[in-house]
Tab-separated table of C-alpha atoms in Angstrom:
chain	number	residue	atom	x	y	z
A	945	MET	CA	15.828	9.158	15.830
A	946	ARG	CA	14.036	6.356	17.638
A	947	PHE	CA	10.754	4.731	16.757
A	948	GLY	CA	8.892	2.760	19.435
A	949	ILE	CA	6.595	0.099	17.963
A	950	VAL	CA	3.914	-1.111	20.369
A	951	VAL	CA	3.139	-4.815	20.207
A	952	PHE	CA	-0.291	-5.912	21.407
A	953	PRO	CA	-1.429	-9.531	21.619
A	954	GLY	CA	-2.565	-10.104	18.035
A	955	SER	CA	-0.546	-7.325	16.386
A	956	ASN	CA	1.040	-8.717	13.229
A	957	CYS	CA	2.589	-5.777	11.393
A	958	GLU	CA	5.175	-4.817	13.965
A	959	GLN	CA	7.945	-6.658	12.156
A	960	ASP	CA	7.276	-4.779	8.922
A	961	CYS	CA	7.349	-1.496	10.864
A	962	LEU	CA	10.652	-2.450	12.493
A	963	TYR	CA	12.115	-3.550	9.162
A	964	SER	CA	11.031	-0.428	7.310
A	965	THR	CA	12.111	2.123	9.899
A	966	ARG	CA	15.504	0.427	10.217
A	967	PHE	CA	15.712	0.127	6.423
A	968	LEU	CA	15.523	3.911	6.349
A	969	GLY	CA	18.456	4.049	8.730
A	970	GLU	CA	16.611	4.910	11.937
A	971	GLU	CA	16.578	3.211	15.309
A	972	ALA	CA	13.497	1.204	16.188
A	973	GLU	CA	12.498	-1.019	19.091
A	974	TYR	CA	9.419	-2.921	20.142
A	975	VAL	CA	7.377	-1.802	23.141
A	976	TRP	CA	5.398	-4.480	24.946
A	977	HIS	CA	1.725	-3.518	25.475
A	978	GLY	CA	1.972	-4.543	29.120
A	979	ASP	CA	4.658	-1.991	29.955
A	980	THR	CA	3.335	0.994	31.864
A	981	GLU	CA	6.079	3.301	30.641
A	982	LEU	CA	7.450	4.067	27.224
A	983	GLY	CA	11.176	4.041	26.677
A	984	HIS	CA	12.820	7.015	25.013
A	985	PHE	CA	11.286	7.492	21.598
A	986	ASP	CA	10.695	10.316	19.159
A	987	CYS	CA	7.747	8.603	17.516
A	988	VAL	CA	5.432	5.842	18.663
A	989	ILE	CA	3.924	3.471	16.102
A	990	LEU	CA	0.741	1.488	16.791
A	991	PRO	CA	1.037	-1.210	14.102
A	992	GLY	CA	-1.564	-3.160	12.182
A	993	GLY	CA	-2.970	-6.560	13.024
A	994	PHE	CA	-5.785	-8.068	15.002
A	995	SER	CA	-5.127	-7.017	18.582
A	996	TYR	CA	-7.166	-9.170	20.961
A	997	GLY	CA	-8.615	-10.926	17.951
A	998	ASP	CA	-10.746	-7.850	17.170
A	999	TYR	CA	-12.961	-9.149	19.968
A	1000	LEU	CA	-15.970	-6.923	20.803
A	1001	ARG	CA	-14.763	-4.270	18.326
A	1002	THR	CA	-11.469	-3.680	16.587
A	1003	GLY	CA	-9.152	-1.917	19.006
A	1004	ALA	CA	-11.762	-1.867	21.795
A	1005	VAL	CA	-9.660	-3.890	24.230
A	1006	ALA	CA	-6.177	-2.811	23.125
A	1007	ARG	CA	-6.991	0.797	24.002
A	1008	PHE	CA	-6.976	-0.254	27.644
A	1009	SER	CA	-3.585	-1.981	27.476
A	1010	PRO	CA	-1.258	-0.669	30.233
A	1011	VAL	CA	1.053	1.048	27.725
A	1012	MET	CA	-1.776	3.197	26.358
A	1013	GLY	CA	-1.659	5.433	29.428
A	1014	ALA	CA	1.924	6.328	28.561
A	1015	VAL	CA	1.061	6.693	24.870
A	1016	GLY	CA	-1.754	9.075	25.791
A	1017	ARG	CA	0.557	11.185	27.965
A	1018	PHE	CA	3.164	11.227	25.205
A	1019	ALA	CA	0.534	12.399	22.721
A	1020	GLU	CA	-0.747	14.992	25.185
A	1021	ALA	CA	2.791	16.364	25.488
A	1022	GLY	CA	3.020	16.716	21.718
A	1023	GLY	CA	4.837	13.485	20.914
A	1024	LEU	CA	4.409	12.065	17.426
A	1025	VAL	CA	2.150	9.007	17.248
A	1026	ILE	CA	1.226	7.122	14.083
A	1027	GLY	CA	-1.477	4.439	14.163
A	1028	ILE	CA	-1.573	2.138	11.137
A	1029	CYS	CA	-4.726	0.148	10.368
A	1030	ASN	CA	-5.501	-1.604	13.691
A	1031	GLY	CA	-3.377	1.155	15.232
A	1032	PHE	CA	-5.750	3.751	13.745
A	1033	GLN	CA	-8.682	1.791	15.158
A	1034	ILE	CA	-7.033	1.745	18.595
A	1035	LEU	CA	-6.394	5.512	18.496
A	1036	CYS	CA	-10.070	6.143	17.697
A	1037	GLU	CA	-11.260	3.824	20.456
A	1038	ALA	CA	-8.868	5.553	22.851
A	1039	GLY	CA	-10.289	8.935	21.898
A	1040	LEU	CA	-6.895	10.163	20.702
A	1041	LEU	CA	-8.490	10.600	17.285
A	1042	PRO	CA	-12.137	11.442	16.484
A	1043	GLY	CA	-14.582	9.083	14.807
A	1044	ALA	CA	-14.623	5.336	14.407
A	1045	LEU	CA	-13.753	2.656	11.867
A	1046	MET	CA	-16.647	0.449	10.871
A	1047	ARG	CA	-17.118	-2.638	8.707
A	1048	ASN	CA	-16.395	-2.104	5.022
A	1049	THR	CA	-19.662	-1.331	3.249
A	1050	SER	CA	-18.972	-4.115	0.744
A	1051	LEU	CA	-18.647	-6.519	3.708
A	1052	LYS	CA	-15.553	-7.847	1.945
A	1053	PHE	CA	-12.026	-7.932	3.338
A	1054	ILE	CA	-10.036	-5.772	0.942
A	1055	CYS	CA	-6.367	-6.395	0.339
A	1056	ARG	CA	-4.890	-4.348	-2.496
A	1057	GLU	CA	-2.834	-1.330	-3.379
A	1058	VAL	CA	-4.862	1.869	-3.600
A	1059	PRO	CA	-4.194	5.439	-4.723
A	1060	LEU	CA	-4.332	8.023	-1.939
A	1061	ARG	CA	-4.482	11.758	-2.436
A	1062	VAL	CA	-2.458	13.862	-0.024
A	1063	GLU	CA	-4.898	16.504	1.191
A	1064	ARG	CA	-2.706	18.242	3.711
A	1065	THR	CA	1.037	18.593	3.707
A	1066	GLY	CA	1.600	20.707	6.775
A	1067	THR	CA	1.808	17.774	9.168
A	1068	PRO	CA	4.890	15.979	10.533
A	1069	PHE	CA	3.715	12.923	8.575
A	1070	THR	CA	3.317	14.518	5.144
A	1071	ARG	CA	6.022	17.174	5.336
A	1072	LEU	CA	7.805	15.775	2.290
A	1073	CYS	CA	4.638	15.525	0.207
A	1074	ALA	CA	3.025	18.068	-2.060
A	1075	GLU	CA	-0.707	18.667	-1.921
A	1076	GLY	CA	-2.389	16.539	-4.518
A	1077	ASP	CA	0.412	13.977	-4.518
A	1078	ILE	CA	-0.878	10.482	-5.161
A	1079	LEU	CA	0.642	7.795	-2.958
A	1080	ARG	CA	0.179	4.141	-3.865
A	1081	ILE	CA	-0.078	2.190	-0.610
A	1082	PRO	CA	-1.787	-1.147	0.124
A	1083	ILE	CA	-4.822	-1.540	2.330
A	1084	ASN	CA	-5.611	-4.772	4.090
A	1085	HIS	CA	-8.739	-4.621	6.208
A	1086	ASN	CA	-12.340	-5.552	6.908
A	1087	GLU	CA	-13.130	-2.531	9.106
A	1088	GLY	CA	-11.750	0.534	7.349
A	1089	ASN	CA	-14.975	2.437	6.863
A	1090	TYR	CA	-14.220	5.729	8.618
A	1091	SER	CA	-17.271	7.284	10.226
A	1092	ALA	CA	-17.885	10.360	12.349
A	1093	PRO	CA	-20.942	12.454	13.252
A	1094	PRO	CA	-21.623	15.268	10.748
A	1095	ASP	CA	-20.614	18.057	13.130
A	1096	VAL	CA	-17.332	16.311	13.942
A	1097	LEU	CA	-16.598	15.801	10.228
A	1098	GLU	CA	-17.321	19.472	9.560
A	1099	ARG	CA	-14.930	20.540	12.298
A	1100	MET	CA	-12.254	18.139	11.067
A	1101	ARG	CA	-12.515	19.484	7.542
A	1102	ALA	CA	-12.361	23.050	8.788
A	1103	ASN	CA	-9.290	22.242	10.926
A	1104	GLY	CA	-7.479	20.509	8.093
A	1105	GLN	CA	-7.502	17.208	9.937
A	1106	VAL	CA	-8.163	15.132	6.820
A	1107	VAL	CA	-4.698	14.192	5.590
A	1108	LEU	CA	-5.263	11.366	3.106
A	1109	ARG	CA	-8.267	10.474	0.961
A	1110	TYR	CA	-8.872	7.464	-1.262
A	1111	SER	CA	-8.940	8.544	-4.879
A	1112	ASP	CA	-9.783	6.953	-8.198
A	1113	GLU	CA	-6.938	5.630	-10.325
A	1114	ASP	CA	-6.612	9.008	-12.013
A	1115	GLY	CA	-5.926	10.647	-8.678
A	1116	VAL	CA	-9.280	12.418	-8.504
A	1117	VAL	CA	-11.361	11.948	-5.373
A	1118	ARG	CA	-14.989	11.267	-6.242
A	1119	PRO	CA	-18.007	10.053	-4.253
A	1120	GLY	CA	-17.399	6.345	-3.897
A	1121	SER	CA	-13.633	6.471	-4.424
A	1122	ALA	CA	-13.118	4.721	-1.096
A	1123	PRO	CA	-13.194	0.939	-1.658
A	1124	ASN	CA	-14.425	0.476	1.911
A	1125	GLY	CA	-17.174	3.122	1.834
A	1126	ALA	CA	-15.333	5.477	4.196
A	1127	MET	CA	-17.124	8.777	4.799
A	1128	ASP	CA	-15.776	11.541	2.623
A	1129	ASN	CA	-13.263	8.993	1.303
A	1130	ILE	CA	-11.185	9.528	4.434
A	1131	ALA	CA	-8.119	7.274	4.611
A	1132	GLY	CA	-5.997	9.141	7.150
A	1133	ILE	CA	-6.519	11.904	9.707
A	1134	VAL	CA	-4.676	13.818	12.392
A	1135	ASN	CA	-5.896	15.158	15.688
A	1136	GLU	CA	-6.433	18.887	16.146
A	1137	ALA	CA	-2.890	19.435	17.364
A	1138	GLY	CA	-1.562	17.545	14.359
A	1139	ASN	CA	0.796	15.241	16.257
A	1140	VAL	CA	-1.305	12.069	16.204
A	1141	PHE	CA	-1.888	10.444	12.811
A	1142	GLY	CA	-4.118	7.522	11.975
A	1143	LEU	CA	-4.364	5.862	8.584
A	1144	MET	CA	-5.842	2.609	7.335
A	1145	PRO	CA	-3.276	1.949	4.557
A	1146	HIS	CA	0.071	0.308	5.375
A	1147	PRO	CA	2.994	2.593	4.513
A	1148	GLU	CA	5.452	0.140	6.095
A	1149	ARG	CA	4.716	-2.260	3.209
A	1150	VAL	CA	6.010	0.119	0.542
A	1151	VAL	CA	9.355	1.304	1.857
A	1152	ASP	CA	11.774	-1.312	0.540
A	1153	PRO	CA	11.586	-1.082	-3.290
A	1154	LEU	CA	11.875	-4.871	-3.367
A	1155	LEU	CA	8.171	-4.955	-2.416
A	1156	GLY	CA	7.116	-2.983	-5.463
A	1157	GLY	CA	6.787	0.565	-4.205
A	1158	THR	CA	8.357	3.201	-2.021
A	1159	ASP	CA	5.554	5.713	-1.405
A	1160	GLY	CA	5.319	4.651	2.220
A	1161	ALA	CA	8.849	5.892	2.756
A	1162	LEU	CA	7.597	9.459	2.195
A	1163	ILE	CA	5.557	9.230	5.376
A	1164	PHE	CA	8.348	7.778	7.515
A	1165	ARG	CA	10.954	10.147	6.097
A	1166	SER	CA	8.573	13.038	6.762
A	1167	ILE	CA	8.495	11.961	10.405
A	1168	VAL	CA	12.296	11.741	10.508
A	1169	GLU	CA	12.708	15.193	8.956
A	1170	SER	CA	10.156	16.673	11.328
A	1171	VAL	CA	11.877	15.232	14.378
A	1172	THR	CA	15.263	16.388	13.097
A	1173	ALA	CA	13.754	19.858	12.707
A	1174	GLY	CA	12.649	19.754	16.326
A	1175	VAL	CA	8.986	18.860	15.933
A	1176	GLY	CA	7.501	16.743	18.719
A	1177	VAL	CA	9.024	15.602	21.995
A	1178	ARG	CA	10.982	12.593	23.184
A	1179	SER	CA	9.207	10.234	25.558
B	838	MET	CA	-25.018	-11.641	41.942
B	839	ALA	CA	-27.314	-10.037	39.412
B	840	GLU	CA	-27.851	-10.981	35.821
B	841	VAL	CA	-27.661	-8.064	33.430
B	842	HIS	CA	-28.626	-8.063	29.757
B	843	VAL	CA	-26.959	-5.453	27.582
B	844	TYR	CA	-28.077	-4.567	24.068
B	845	VAL	CA	-25.666	-2.713	21.812
B	846	THR	CA	-27.088	-1.472	18.530
B	847	PRO	CA	-25.892	0.696	15.665
B	848	LYS	CA	-27.025	4.295	16.091
B	849	ALA	CA	-29.930	5.383	13.947
B	850	GLY	CA	-28.574	6.840	10.757
B	851	VAL	CA	-25.386	4.804	10.892
B	852	LEU	CA	-25.091	2.587	7.839
B	853	ASP	CA	-25.448	-1.120	8.668
B	854	PRO	CA	-24.372	-3.106	5.595
B	855	GLN	CA	-24.692	-6.400	7.457
B	856	GLY	CA	-28.320	-5.610	8.220
B	857	ALA	CA	-28.910	-4.712	4.593
B	858	VAL	CA	-27.471	-8.016	3.433
B	859	VAL	CA	-29.624	-9.958	5.890
B	860	GLN	CA	-32.711	-8.070	4.759
B	861	LYS	CA	-31.972	-8.992	1.166
B	862	ALA	CA	-31.322	-12.610	2.140
B	863	LEU	CA	-34.693	-12.747	3.908
B	864	ALA	CA	-36.346	-11.354	0.791
B	865	ASP	CA	-34.565	-13.948	-1.326
B	866	LEU	CA	-35.941	-16.602	1.015
B	867	GLY	CA	-39.426	-15.344	0.266
B	868	TYR	CA	-40.057	-13.173	3.319
B	869	SER	CA	-41.436	-9.988	1.872
B	870	GLY	CA	-42.486	-7.105	4.046
B	871	VAL	CA	-39.238	-6.906	6.038
B	872	ASP	CA	-38.381	-3.248	5.739
B	873	GLU	CA	-35.245	-2.900	7.711
B	874	VAL	CA	-32.799	-5.112	9.536
B	875	ARG	CA	-30.260	-3.751	12.040
B	876	ILE	CA	-27.765	-6.050	13.696
B	877	GLY	CA	-26.388	-5.460	17.160
B	878	LYS	CA	-24.914	-7.338	20.075
B	879	PHE	CA	-26.465	-9.029	23.068
B	880	ILE	CA	-24.158	-9.308	26.073
B	881	THR	CA	-24.968	-10.981	29.376
B	882	LEU	CA	-23.141	-10.129	32.556
B	883	GLU	CA	-23.170	-11.750	35.981
B	884	VAL	CA	-22.439	-8.771	38.187
B	885	ALA	CA	-22.061	-8.358	41.924
B	886	ASP	CA	-25.302	-6.830	43.161
B	887	GLY	CA	-25.483	-3.529	45.024
B	888	PRO	CA	-27.194	-0.146	45.107
B	889	ASP	CA	-24.845	1.244	42.463
B	890	LEU	CA	-25.327	-1.675	40.071
B	891	ALA	CA	-27.023	0.365	37.351
B	892	ALA	CA	-24.417	3.125	37.550
B	893	ARG	CA	-21.595	0.607	37.318
B	894	VAL	CA	-23.111	-1.186	34.335
B	895	ASP	CA	-23.757	2.143	32.647
B	896	GLU	CA	-20.066	2.984	33.013
B	897	MET	CA	-19.085	-0.419	31.627
B	898	CYS	CA	-21.249	0.243	28.600
B	899	LYS	CA	-19.856	3.722	28.018
B	900	ARG	CA	-16.228	2.749	28.494
B	901	LEU	CA	-16.037	-0.643	26.834
B	902	LEU	CA	-19.149	-2.511	25.796
B	903	ALA	CA	-20.369	0.123	23.325
B	904	ASN	CA	-18.567	2.588	21.104
B	905	THR	CA	-20.821	5.571	21.693
B	906	VAL	CA	-19.615	7.248	18.492
B	907	ILE	CA	-21.492	4.702	16.405
B	908	GLU	CA	-23.518	2.610	18.860
B	909	ASP	CA	-26.369	2.985	21.317
B	910	TYR	CA	-26.790	0.775	24.336
B	911	ARG	CA	-29.416	-0.137	26.865
B	912	PHE	CA	-29.448	-2.717	29.621
B	913	GLU	CA	-31.823	-4.453	31.971
B	914	VAL	CA	-31.245	-6.139	35.288
B	915	ILE	CA	-32.979	-9.501	35.251
B	916	GLU	CA	-34.767	-10.437	38.447
């Protein structure tokens, strides 16, 4: 299958995404943010970084990049989209995912591996996971504090849109488990249709075992299996 | 051309840890009696004038200048 990795001015995790998807044996190409059309892809990745220098708000400007029209249409048609870190922020700003990512409550930039509890397995992104699985994946951000109005949060919970939560080291999610203060310890969510996934942690950094972990591979391999099984569309 | 001042502020009820830190810093500096600090953005625009100026600026605020999930905005046209 083919992954399309969008590169915005200021993106800096696209190379890791390319490396990791190809490491798993899949095809991957970059997509320039200025292109108005997507090539032929089974999954679009919005990678991490500091698009447009995080000017105004993280992801606020990138969401208007020319390519985002095509990404929106792809998502509308059921295509699989995964937004990682800055990519998650861009998806929220673009309205492809609910809520917003705010400044970490500690006001500190946090860069470390964290335990994440898989809350929902019936998505193309967690197909290979079991509920309650703990994935160890690094976070690297200053604005990872997920926030949404109470009624939106309620609806998301009811729809099973919360996919990953920060947990304590023992794998239990408690108030305050999220190192960044995220509401309800939310680390990753999907849209209602379940084809657009946003997460603050960086799965692309734990695919090659050389880097000390492989839990991120579960997410990418879930995508591959889902596409192979016919989930999603090709752009 | 018209000069427009836009104020973007965190919505009431939204946690503002920066504001909390500044409030504490003010207290540490000896300024008691500061109950709450909220930090927002002040943006100035030089915009082509016209009868639809306010409507246009309002759109700019909704679409780009403010994230209406977590921020409020207001603006004034400076004479």
